[in-house]
XYZ file of C-alpha atoms in Angstrom:
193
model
C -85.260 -2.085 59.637
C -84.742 -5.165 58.406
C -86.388 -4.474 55.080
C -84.171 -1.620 54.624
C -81.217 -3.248 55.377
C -82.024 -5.723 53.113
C -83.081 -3.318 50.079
C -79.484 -1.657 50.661
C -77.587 -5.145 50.273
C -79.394 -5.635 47.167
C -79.338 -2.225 45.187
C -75.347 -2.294 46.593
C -75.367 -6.092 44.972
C -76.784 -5.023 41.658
C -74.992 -1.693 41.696
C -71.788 -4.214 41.809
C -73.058 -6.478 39.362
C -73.573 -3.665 36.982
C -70.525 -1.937 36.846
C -68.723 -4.942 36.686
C -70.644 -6.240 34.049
C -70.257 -3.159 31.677
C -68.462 -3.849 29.049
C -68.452 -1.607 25.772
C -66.571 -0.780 22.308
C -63.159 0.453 23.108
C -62.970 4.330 22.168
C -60.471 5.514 19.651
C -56.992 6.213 20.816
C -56.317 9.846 22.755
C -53.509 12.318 21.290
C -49.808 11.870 21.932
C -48.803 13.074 25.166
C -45.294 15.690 25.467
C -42.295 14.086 24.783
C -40.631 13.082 27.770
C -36.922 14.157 28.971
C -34.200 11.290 28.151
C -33.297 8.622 30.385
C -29.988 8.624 31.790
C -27.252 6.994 29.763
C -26.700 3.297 30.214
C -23.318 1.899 31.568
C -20.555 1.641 29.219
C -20.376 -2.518 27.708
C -17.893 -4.601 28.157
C -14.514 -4.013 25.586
C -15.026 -6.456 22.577
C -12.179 -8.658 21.487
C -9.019 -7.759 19.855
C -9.532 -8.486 16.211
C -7.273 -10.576 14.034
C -4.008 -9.089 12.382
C -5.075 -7.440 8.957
C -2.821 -8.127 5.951
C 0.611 -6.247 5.349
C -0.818 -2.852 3.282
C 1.215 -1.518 0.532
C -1.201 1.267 0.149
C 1.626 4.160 -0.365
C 4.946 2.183 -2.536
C 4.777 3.427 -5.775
C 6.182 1.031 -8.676
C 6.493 1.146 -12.047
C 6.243 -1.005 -15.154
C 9.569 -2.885 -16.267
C 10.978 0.127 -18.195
C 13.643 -0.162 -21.516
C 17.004 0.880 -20.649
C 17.203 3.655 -23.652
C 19.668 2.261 -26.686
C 21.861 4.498 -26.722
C 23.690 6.528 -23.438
C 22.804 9.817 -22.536
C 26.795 10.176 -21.630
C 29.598 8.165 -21.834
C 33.353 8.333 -20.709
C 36.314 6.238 -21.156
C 35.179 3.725 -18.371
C 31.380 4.581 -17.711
C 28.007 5.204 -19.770
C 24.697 6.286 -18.314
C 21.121 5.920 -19.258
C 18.310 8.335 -18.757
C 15.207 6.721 -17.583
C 12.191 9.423 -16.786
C 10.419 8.699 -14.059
C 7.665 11.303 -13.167
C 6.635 9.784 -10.160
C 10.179 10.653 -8.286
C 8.978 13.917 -7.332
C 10.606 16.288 -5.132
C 8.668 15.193 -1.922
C 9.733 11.462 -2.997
C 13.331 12.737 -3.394
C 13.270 14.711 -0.017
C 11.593 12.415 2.170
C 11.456 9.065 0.333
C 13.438 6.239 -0.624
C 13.813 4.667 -3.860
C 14.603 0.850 -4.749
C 16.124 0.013 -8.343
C 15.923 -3.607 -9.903
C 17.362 -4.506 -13.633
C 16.833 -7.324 -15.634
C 17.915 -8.767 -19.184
C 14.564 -8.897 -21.432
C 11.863 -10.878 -19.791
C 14.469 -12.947 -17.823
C 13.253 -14.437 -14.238
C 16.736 -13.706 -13.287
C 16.404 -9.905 -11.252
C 19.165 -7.920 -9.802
C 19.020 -5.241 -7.135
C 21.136 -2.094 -8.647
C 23.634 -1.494 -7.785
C 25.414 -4.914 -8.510
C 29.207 -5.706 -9.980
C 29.721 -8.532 -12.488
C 32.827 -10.660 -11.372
C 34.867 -7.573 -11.057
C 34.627 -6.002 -14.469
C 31.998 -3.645 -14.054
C 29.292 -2.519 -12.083
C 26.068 -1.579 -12.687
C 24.424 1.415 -10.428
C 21.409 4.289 -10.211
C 21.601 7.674 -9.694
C 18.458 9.062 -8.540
C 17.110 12.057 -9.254
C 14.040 14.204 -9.032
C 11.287 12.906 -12.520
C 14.861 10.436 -13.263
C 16.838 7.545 -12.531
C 20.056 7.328 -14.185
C 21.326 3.800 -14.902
C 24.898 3.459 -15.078
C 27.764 1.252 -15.975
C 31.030 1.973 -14.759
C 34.046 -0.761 -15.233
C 35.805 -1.328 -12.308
C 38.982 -3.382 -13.044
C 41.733 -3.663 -15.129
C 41.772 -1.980 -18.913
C 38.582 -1.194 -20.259
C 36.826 -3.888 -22.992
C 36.597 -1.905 -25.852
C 33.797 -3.744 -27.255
C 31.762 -2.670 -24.187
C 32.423 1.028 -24.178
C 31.945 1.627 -27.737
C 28.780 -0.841 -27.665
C 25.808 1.875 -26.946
C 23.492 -0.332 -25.463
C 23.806 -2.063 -22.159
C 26.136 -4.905 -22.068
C 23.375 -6.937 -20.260
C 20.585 -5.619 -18.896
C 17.709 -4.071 -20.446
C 14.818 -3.025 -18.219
C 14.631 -1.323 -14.757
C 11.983 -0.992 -12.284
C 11.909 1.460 -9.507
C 10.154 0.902 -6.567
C 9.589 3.949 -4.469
C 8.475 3.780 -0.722
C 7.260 7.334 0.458
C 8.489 9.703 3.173
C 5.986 8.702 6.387
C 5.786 4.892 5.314
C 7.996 2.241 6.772
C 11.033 2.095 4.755
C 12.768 -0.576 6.303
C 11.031 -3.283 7.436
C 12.765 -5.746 9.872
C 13.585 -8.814 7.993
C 13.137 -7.720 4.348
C 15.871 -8.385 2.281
C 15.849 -5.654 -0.051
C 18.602 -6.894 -2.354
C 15.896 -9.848 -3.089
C 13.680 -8.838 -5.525
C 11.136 -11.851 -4.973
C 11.032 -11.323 -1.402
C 10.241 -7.218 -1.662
C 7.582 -8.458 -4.310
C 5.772 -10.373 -1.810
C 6.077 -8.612 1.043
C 4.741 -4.849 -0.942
C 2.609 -7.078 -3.332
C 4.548 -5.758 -6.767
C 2.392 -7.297 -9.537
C 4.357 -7.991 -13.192
């Protein structure tokens, strides 16, 4: 009994030492099992901080080139002459919902006025605006009329006008802006010369 107890330890031994000692090539890789279903959808992160205050846009103002005040009036009374300017980008949607800025200057001067504006109480300069238009104006305000100005077709001073048009569903007024400054409505809208 002994001997077979023995002979059983030893076949169970090498049995052991056999399988654990088998080591072969690795076979080549099985097919792809299914595709399982998706996970369940991870917890929502933490909000990200508030980003940094972009730049003032001026994405929707309109502006146009420093435009020549015609030579000669489109109409003239005894104490007021007007000049034509066309102006295609005052539309009708512009005109309705819109607002429109005027600014005249005197050749390539640095000196810029907001229209309208009255020299020392002889005359005044002023827009009309209207839809593809604005009309420039010069009406005298005091005293008799200077003959040499109303029979003078051109402008007594100025000479170009730009428009500046801010349309209907942007800001028009913006707190602060002073729009009777040129320079500062240039900055603030980034109006290039």
């Amino acid at each position: 009994m002994r001997k077979l107890f023995t002979a059983k330890i030893c076949t169970l031994f090498v049995a052991a030492l056999l399988l654990a000692g088998c080591e072969g090539k690795e076979g080549p890789q099985g097919p792809a099992g299914a595709k399982g279903d998706a996970g369940a959808t991870g917890a929502t992160g933490a909000t990200g901080a508030t980003g940094a205050t972009g730049a003032t846009g001026t994405a929707n103002v309109i502006y146009s080139d420093w435009l020549a005040i015609p030579a000669t009036p489109d109409f003239k009374g005894s104490n007021y002459k007007e000049y034509g300017i066309s102006t295609p980008k005052i539309t009708q949607e512009v005109f309705n919902n819109g607002i429109v800025y005027a600014y005249v200057r005197s050749g390539g001067s640095a000196s810029i006025f907001p229209v309208p504006h009255t020299f020392t109480n002889t005359y005044t300069c002023q827009s009309r605006i209207l839809v593809g238009w604005v009309m420039y104006g010069e009406y005298w305000v005091t005293g008799t009329v200077n003959s040499t100005w109303i029979n003078n077709p051109k402008t007594d001073y100025f000479t170009h006008l730009r428009y500046v048009i801010i349309p209907g569903g942007t800001k028009a007024r913006v707190a602060g802006l002073d729009y009777s400054d040129y320079e500062a409505v240039k900055a603030h809208y980034g109006l290039e010369d």
